[in-house]
């Protein structure tokens, strides 16, 4: 073989390698997310495998932290450096805030072709779209006003599911008397606010809307808000002394392992129970926080898409399409514990808690009692949410009295506007 032939052959091999590398780069998505717990990771694996079947490889960028704060910090660094990921898990007003900065992509090509407008609830579209343009693909709807109860602990406490606040307190008292931690909780601001969300909602849907969404000063500082803080003080008495800084999934594990009786947490907690091999109705019970049946506070995990080069746009649109595929929506949410972001997905493959979640969501949507969760960034912008976090956590930790808390909350919200 001549030198010239060898040179040509080497050049051809190099060109093939280069072209192959470019194709691979074009069909890769880099995804920033905070789904790092067992149940969450299992659900994410469904999406990864679905994309791999379509020829799209996945570059993982996990940032631990259940509320997503750490992920948003990491994202800011990437965007500031001019190197955003392909897609980012994001919630509510965080999506809107990034959209205002002009750095998000455009999913209109696939959204319009697949008719997303007709099957994704308007409440979600309020965050999925900006200025009429699709910028994010919602993967689920989580509802946050749940209580997860150990069936064994409930049976030992009398077996009756609590229907109101007094019955809930009575159940927790019995669990305490039985020698277990009544309420598993992690002392992180977003978790404290998750409890607060449910407590406020239990005092009336009009009150929730006035205080958490409309931020009416009278609702924030009045007697009903004082009652909400009084109930939070009572709940604090059922939490163990080592709760500070505990991640939410470790609180779930306390219930799963029989060390605690119940956990107030969004339906992503169900993924932890399922991952541990537990079954609803047999090993654990799911109920709406007493006083909130018929209303739902929600958040929706969405994959927000950033402006990327032409070489990455194909994979980005493939990912968006894969997320909204009805079969994926069912498969993912069955594992995740949430319900589909599309209204046309059947409940066939869902367990009893999943079926209840879908029915509750439909009921609340019809009644006008489907509310974006304050605790999870779907009721108010981040500045107001964080101001509320501060007051709620100070009170929960005993640094602010129940008498003082309502006025402090109203003042904090006013200052954050």
JSON list of C-alpha atoms in Angstrom, two decimals, residues 191-334:
[
{"chain": "A", "resi": 191, "resn": "UNK", "atom": "CA", "xyz": [-40.14, 21.33, 54.46]},
{"chain": "A", "resi": 192, "resn": "UNK", "atom": "CA", "xyz": [-41.37, 23.62, 57.25]},
{"chain": "A", "resi": 193, "resn": "UNK", "atom": "CA", "xyz": [-43.28, 25.57, 54.60]},
{"chain": "A", "resi": 194, "resn": "UNK", "atom": "CA", "xyz": [-44.81, 22.35, 53.23]},
{"chain": "A", "resi": 195, "resn": "UNK", "atom": "CA", "xyz": [-46.40, 21.74, 56.62]},
{"chain": "A", "resi": 196, "resn": "UNK", "atom": "CA", "xyz": [-47.51, 25.36, 56.78]},
{"chain": "A", "resi": 197, "resn": "UNK", "atom": "CA", "xyz": [-49.11, 25.16, 53.32]},
{"chain": "A", "resi": 198, "resn": "UNK", "atom": "CA", "xyz": [-51.33, 22.27, 54.41]},
{"chain": "A", "resi": 199, "resn": "UNK", "atom": "CA", "xyz": [-52.22, 23.86, 57.74]},
{"chain": "A", "resi": 200, "resn": "UNK", "atom": "CA", "xyz": [-53.28, 27.13, 56.08]},
{"chain": "A", "resi": 201, "resn": "UNK", "atom": "CA", "xyz": [-55.32, 25.25, 53.45]},
{"chain": "A", "resi": 202, "resn": "UNK", "atom": "CA", "xyz": [-57.08, 23.28, 56.20]},
{"chain": "A", "resi": 203, "resn": "UNK", "atom": "CA", "xyz": [-58.41, 26.57, 57.57]},
{"chain": "A", "resi": 204, "resn": "UNK", "atom": "CA", "xyz": [-60.28, 27.25, 54.33]},
{"chain": "A", "resi": 205, "resn": "UNK", "atom": "CA", "xyz": [-59.67, 27.57, 50.59]},
{"chain": "A", "resi": 206, "resn": "UNK", "atom": "CA", "xyz": [-60.64, 31.26, 50.63]},
{"chain": "A", "resi": 207, "resn": "UNK", "atom": "CA", "xyz": [-58.13, 31.83, 53.41]},
{"chain": "A", "resi": 208, "resn": "UNK", "atom": "CA", "xyz": [-55.39, 30.03, 51.49]},
{"chain": "A", "resi": 209, "resn": "UNK", "atom": "CA", "xyz": [-56.00, 32.11, 48.38]},
{"chain": "A", "resi": 210, "resn": "UNK", "atom": "CA", "xyz": [-56.19, 35.38, 50.32]},
{"chain": "A", "resi": 211, "resn": "UNK", "atom": "CA", "xyz": [-53.03, 34.78, 52.33]},
{"chain": "A", "resi": 212, "resn": "UNK", "atom": "CA", "xyz": [-50.71, 32.59, 50.27]},
{"chain": "A", "resi": 213, "resn": "UNK", "atom": "CA", "xyz": [-51.58, 33.75, 46.74]},
{"chain": "A", "resi": 214, "resn": "UNK", "atom": "CA", "xyz": [-53.09, 37.25, 47.02]},
{"chain": "A", "resi": 215, "resn": "UNK", "atom": "CA", "xyz": [-50.96, 38.14, 50.08]},
{"chain": "A", "resi": 216, "resn": "UNK", "atom": "CA", "xyz": [-53.79, 40.15, 51.61]},
{"chain": "A", "resi": 217, "resn": "UNK", "atom": "CA", "xyz": [-52.32, 41.95, 54.68]},
{"chain": "A", "resi": 218, "resn": "UNK", "atom": "CA", "xyz": [-55.46, 41.31, 56.75]},
{"chain": "A", "resi": 219, "resn": "UNK", "atom": "CA", "xyz": [-55.33, 37.57, 56.03]},
{"chain": "A", "resi": 220, "resn": "UNK", "atom": "CA", "xyz": [-51.61, 37.41, 56.75]},
{"chain": "A", "resi": 221, "resn": "UNK", "atom": "CA", "xyz": [-51.83, 39.17, 60.09]},
{"chain": "A", "resi": 222, "resn": "UNK", "atom": "CA", "xyz": [-55.27, 38.17, 61.39]},
{"chain": "A", "resi": 223, "resn": "UNK", "atom": "CA", "xyz": [-56.66, 35.72, 63.94]},
{"chain": "A", "resi": 224, "resn": "UNK", "atom": "CA", "xyz": [-56.95, 32.85, 61.45]},
{"chain": "A", "resi": 225, "resn": "UNK", "atom": "CA", "xyz": [-53.24, 33.13, 60.68]},
{"chain": "A", "resi": 226, "resn": "UNK", "atom": "CA", "xyz": [-52.55, 33.05, 64.40]},
{"chain": "A", "resi": 227, "resn": "UNK", "atom": "CA", "xyz": [-54.50, 29.78, 64.52]},
{"chain": "A", "resi": 228, "resn": "UNK", "atom": "CA", "xyz": [-52.31, 28.45, 61.69]},
{"chain": "A", "resi": 229, "resn": "UNK", "atom": "CA", "xyz": [-49.16, 29.24, 63.66]},
{"chain": "A", "resi": 230, "resn": "UNK", "atom": "CA", "xyz": [-50.72, 27.72, 66.78]},
{"chain": "A", "resi": 231, "resn": "UNK", "atom": "CA", "xyz": [-51.25, 24.47, 64.88]},
{"chain": "A", "resi": 232, "resn": "UNK", "atom": "CA", "xyz": [-47.68, 24.60, 63.61]},
{"chain": "A", "resi": 233, "resn": "UNK", "atom": "CA", "xyz": [-46.49, 24.93, 67.21]},
{"chain": "A", "resi": 234, "resn": "UNK", "atom": "CA", "xyz": [-48.54, 21.85, 68.08]},
{"chain": "A", "resi": 235, "resn": "UNK", "atom": "CA", "xyz": [-47.06, 19.88, 65.17]},
{"chain": "A", "resi": 236, "resn": "UNK", "atom": "CA", "xyz": [-43.57, 20.82, 66.32]},
{"chain": "A", "resi": 237, "resn": "UNK", "atom": "CA", "xyz": [-44.26, 19.01, 69.60]},
{"chain": "A", "resi": 238, "resn": "UNK", "atom": "CA", "xyz": [-44.56, 15.71, 67.68]},
{"chain": "A", "resi": 239, "resn": "UNK", "atom": "CA", "xyz": [-41.21, 15.99, 65.86]},
{"chain": "A", "resi": 240, "resn": "UNK", "atom": "CA", "xyz": [-38.04, 14.34, 67.23]},
{"chain": "A", "resi": 241, "resn": "UNK", "atom": "CA", "xyz": [-35.13, 16.42, 68.53]},
{"chain": "A", "resi": 242, "resn": "UNK", "atom": "CA", "xyz": [-32.79, 15.47, 65.67]},
{"chain": "A", "resi": 243, "resn": "UNK", "atom": "CA", "xyz": [-34.92, 16.87, 62.85]},
{"chain": "A", "resi": 244, "resn": "UNK", "atom": "CA", "xyz": [-32.70, 19.86, 61.94]},
{"chain": "A", "resi": 245, "resn": "UNK", "atom": "CA", "xyz": [-31.24, 19.58, 58.44]},
{"chain": "A", "resi": 246, "resn": "UNK", "atom": "CA", "xyz": [-32.71, 16.13, 57.77]},
{"chain": "A", "resi": 247, "resn": "UNK", "atom": "CA", "xyz": [-33.48, 15.48, 54.10]},
{"chain": "A", "resi": 248, "resn": "UNK", "atom": "CA", "xyz": [-37.11, 14.68, 53.31]},
{"chain": "A", "resi": 249, "resn": "UNK", "atom": "CA", "xyz": [-36.39, 11.15, 52.08]},
{"chain": "A", "resi": 250, "resn": "UNK", "atom": "CA", "xyz": [-34.71, 10.30, 55.38]},
{"chain": "A", "resi": 251, "resn": "UNK", "atom": "CA", "xyz": [-37.91, 11.41, 57.12]},
{"chain": "A", "resi": 252, "resn": "UNK", "atom": "CA", "xyz": [-39.83, 9.09, 54.77]},
{"chain": "A", "resi": 253, "resn": "UNK", "atom": "CA", "xyz": [-37.46, 6.28, 55.76]},
{"chain": "A", "resi": 254, "resn": "UNK", "atom": "CA", "xyz": [-38.39, 6.80, 59.41]},
{"chain": "A", "resi": 255, "resn": "UNK", "atom": "CA", "xyz": [-42.01, 5.98, 58.57]},
{"chain": "A", "resi": 256, "resn": "UNK", "atom": "CA", "xyz": [-41.05, 3.10, 56.27]},
{"chain": "A", "resi": 257, "resn": "UNK", "atom": "CA", "xyz": [-38.83, 1.57, 58.98]},
{"chain": "A", "resi": 258, "resn": "UNK", "atom": "CA", "xyz": [-41.45, 1.97, 61.72]},
{"chain": "A", "resi": 259, "resn": "UNK", "atom": "CA", "xyz": [-39.49, 4.60, 63.65]},
{"chain": "A", "resi": 260, "resn": "UNK", "atom": "CA", "xyz": [-42.15, 7.25, 63.01]},
{"chain": "A", "resi": 261, "resn": "UNK", "atom": "CA", "xyz": [-45.88, 7.18, 62.49]},
{"chain": "A", "resi": 262, "resn": "UNK", "atom": "CA", "xyz": [-46.57, 9.75, 59.78]},
{"chain": "A", "resi": 263, "resn": "UNK", "atom": "CA", "xyz": [-45.05, 12.30, 57.42]},
{"chain": "A", "resi": 264, "resn": "UNK", "atom": "CA", "xyz": [-46.60, 15.41, 55.89]},
{"chain": "A", "resi": 265, "resn": "UNK", "atom": "CA", "xyz": [-45.04, 15.60, 52.45]},
{"chain": "A", "resi": 266, "resn": "UNK", "atom": "CA", "xyz": [-45.84, 15.87, 48.76]},
{"chain": "A", "resi": 267, "resn": "UNK", "atom": "CA", "xyz": [-46.63, 12.74, 46.78]},
{"chain": "A", "resi": 268, "resn": "UNK", "atom": "CA", "xyz": [-42.99, 12.29, 45.73]},
{"chain": "A", "resi": 269, "resn": "UNK", "atom": "CA", "xyz": [-42.70, 10.59, 49.13]},
{"chain": "A", "resi": 270, "resn": "UNK", "atom": "CA", "xyz": [-44.76, 7.69, 47.75]},
{"chain": "A", "resi": 271, "resn": "UNK", "atom": "CA", "xyz": [-41.85, 6.85, 45.46]},
{"chain": "A", "resi": 272, "resn": "UNK", "atom": "CA", "xyz": [-39.74, 6.12, 48.56]},
{"chain": "A", "resi": 273, "resn": "UNK", "atom": "CA", "xyz": [-42.37, 3.75, 49.96]},
{"chain": "A", "resi": 274, "resn": "UNK", "atom": "CA", "xyz": [-42.69, 1.94, 46.64]},
{"chain": "A", "resi": 275, "resn": "UNK", "atom": "CA", "xyz": [-38.91, 1.72, 46.25]},
{"chain": "A", "resi": 276, "resn": "UNK", "atom": "CA", "xyz": [-38.83, 0.02, 49.67]},
{"chain": "A", "resi": 277, "resn": "UNK", "atom": "CA", "xyz": [-41.32, -2.59, 48.45]},
{"chain": "A", "resi": 278, "resn": "UNK", "atom": "CA", "xyz": [-44.27, -1.24, 50.43]},
{"chain": "A", "resi": 279, "resn": "UNK", "atom": "CA", "xyz": [-47.84, -1.24, 49.16]},
{"chain": "A", "resi": 280, "resn": "UNK", "atom": "CA", "xyz": [-50.57, 1.35, 49.72]},
{"chain": "A", "resi": 281, "resn": "UNK", "atom": "CA", "xyz": [-53.34, 0.12, 51.98]},
{"chain": "A", "resi": 282, "resn": "UNK", "atom": "CA", "xyz": [-51.17, -2.74, 53.23]},
{"chain": "A", "resi": 283, "resn": "UNK", "atom": "CA", "xyz": [-48.00, -1.07, 54.51]},
{"chain": "A", "resi": 284, "resn": "UNK", "atom": "CA", "xyz": [-48.88, 2.61, 54.34]},
{"chain": "A", "resi": 285, "resn": "UNK", "atom": "CA", "xyz": [-51.92, 4.85, 54.05]},
{"chain": "A", "resi": 286, "resn": "UNK", "atom": "CA", "xyz": [-52.25, 8.04, 52.01]},
{"chain": "A", "resi": 287, "resn": "UNK", "atom": "CA", "xyz": [-54.71, 10.75, 53.03]},
{"chain": "A", "resi": 288, "resn": "UNK", "atom": "CA", "xyz": [-55.17, 14.43, 52.37]},
{"chain": "A", "resi": 289, "resn": "UNK", "atom": "CA", "xyz": [-54.15, 16.54, 55.34]},
{"chain": "A", "resi": 290, "resn": "UNK", "atom": "CA", "xyz": [-57.30, 16.64, 57.49]},
{"chain": "A", "resi": 291, "resn": "UNK", "atom": "CA", "xyz": [-59.52, 19.53, 56.48]},
{"chain": "A", "resi": 292, "resn": "UNK", "atom": "CA", "xyz": [-58.16, 19.79, 52.92]},
{"chain": "A", "resi": 293, "resn": "UNK", "atom": "CA", "xyz": [-60.04, 17.06, 51.06]},
{"chain": "A", "resi": 294, "resn": "UNK", "atom": "CA", "xyz": [-61.54, 18.59, 47.93]},
{"chain": "A", "resi": 295, "resn": "UNK", "atom": "CA", "xyz": [-58.70, 21.07, 47.51]},
{"chain": "A", "resi": 296, "resn": "UNK", "atom": "CA", "xyz": [-55.20, 20.52, 46.17]},
{"chain": "A", "resi": 297, "resn": "UNK", "atom": "CA", "xyz": [-51.99, 22.50, 46.41]},
{"chain": "A", "resi": 298, "resn": "UNK", "atom": "CA", "xyz": [-49.69, 21.53, 43.58]},
{"chain": "A", "resi": 299, "resn": "UNK", "atom": "CA", "xyz": [-46.30, 21.91, 42.08]},
{"chain": "A", "resi": 300, "resn": "UNK", "atom": "CA", "xyz": [-45.15, 20.66, 38.73]},
{"chain": "A", "resi": 301, "resn": "UNK", "atom": "CA", "xyz": [-41.67, 19.50, 37.86]},
{"chain": "A", "resi": 302, "resn": "UNK", "atom": "CA", "xyz": [-40.85, 20.82, 34.44]},
{"chain": "A", "resi": 303, "resn": "UNK", "atom": "CA", "xyz": [-37.80, 20.59, 32.26]},
{"chain": "A", "resi": 304, "resn": "UNK", "atom": "CA", "xyz": [-36.98, 24.14, 31.26]},
{"chain": "A", "resi": 305, "resn": "UNK", "atom": "CA", "xyz": [-35.02, 24.35, 28.02]},
{"chain": "A", "resi": 306, "resn": "UNK", "atom": "CA", "xyz": [-32.24, 26.86, 27.49]},
{"chain": "A", "resi": 307, "resn": "UNK", "atom": "CA", "xyz": [-30.98, 28.46, 24.31]},
{"chain": "A", "resi": 308, "resn": "UNK", "atom": "CA", "xyz": [-28.43, 26.06, 22.85]},
{"chain": "A", "resi": 309, "resn": "UNK", "atom": "CA", "xyz": [-26.49, 25.81, 19.60]},
{"chain": "A", "resi": 310, "resn": "UNK", "atom": "CA", "xyz": [-28.05, 24.32, 16.48]},
{"chain": "A", "resi": 311, "resn": "UNK", "atom": "CA", "xyz": [-26.06, 21.13, 17.04]},
{"chain": "A", "resi": 312, "resn": "UNK", "atom": "CA", "xyz": [-27.99, 20.51, 20.30]},
{"chain": "A", "resi": 313, "resn": "UNK", "atom": "CA", "xyz": [-31.48, 21.61, 19.29]},
{"chain": "A", "resi": 314, "resn": "UNK", "atom": "CA", "xyz": [-32.51, 18.30, 17.73]},
{"chain": "A", "resi": 315, "resn": "UNK", "atom": "CA", "xyz": [-31.82, 16.37, 20.95]},
{"chain": "A", "resi": 316, "resn": "UNK", "atom": "CA", "xyz": [-33.54, 19.08, 22.99]},
{"chain": "A", "resi": 317, "resn": "UNK", "atom": "CA", "xyz": [-36.74, 18.79, 20.97]},
{"chain": "A", "resi": 318, "resn": "UNK", "atom": "CA", "xyz": [-36.56, 14.99, 21.10]},
{"chain": "A", "resi": 319, "resn": "UNK", "atom": "CA", "xyz": [-36.34, 15.21, 24.88]},
{"chain": "A", "resi": 320, "resn": "UNK", "atom": "CA", "xyz": [-39.33, 17.57, 25.05]},
{"chain": "A", "resi": 321, "resn": "UNK", "atom": "CA", "xyz": [-41.39, 15.25, 22.86]},
{"chain": "A", "resi": 322, "resn": "UNK", "atom": "CA", "xyz": [-40.39, 12.21, 24.92]},
{"chain": "A", "resi": 323, "resn": "UNK", "atom": "CA", "xyz": [-41.46, 13.93, 28.14]},
{"chain": "A", "resi": 324, "resn": "UNK", "atom": "CA", "xyz": [-44.96, 14.63, 26.81]},
{"chain": "A", "resi": 325, "resn": "UNK", "atom": "CA", "xyz": [-45.50, 11.18, 25.34]},
{"chain": "A", "resi": 326, "resn": "UNK", "atom": "CA", "xyz": [-48.60, 9.74, 27.11]},
{"chain": "A", "resi": 327, "resn": "UNK", "atom": "CA", "xyz": [-46.97, 6.34, 27.59]},
{"chain": "A", "resi": 328, "resn": "UNK", "atom": "CA", "xyz": [-43.95, 7.96, 29.24]},
{"chain": "A", "resi": 329, "resn": "UNK", "atom": "CA", "xyz": [-46.18, 10.20, 31.37]},
{"chain": "A", "resi": 330, "resn": "UNK", "atom": "CA", "xyz": [-47.89, 7.10, 32.75]},
{"chain": "A", "resi": 331, "resn": "UNK", "atom": "CA", "xyz": [-44.71, 5.05, 33.23]},
{"chain": "A", "resi": 332, "resn": "UNK", "atom": "CA", "xyz": [-42.80, 7.91, 34.87]},
{"chain": "A", "resi": 333, "resn": "UNK", "atom": "CA", "xyz": [-45.54, 9.03, 37.25]},
{"chain": "A", "resi": 334, "resn": "UNK", "atom": "CA", "xyz": [-46.38, 5.51, 38.34]}
]
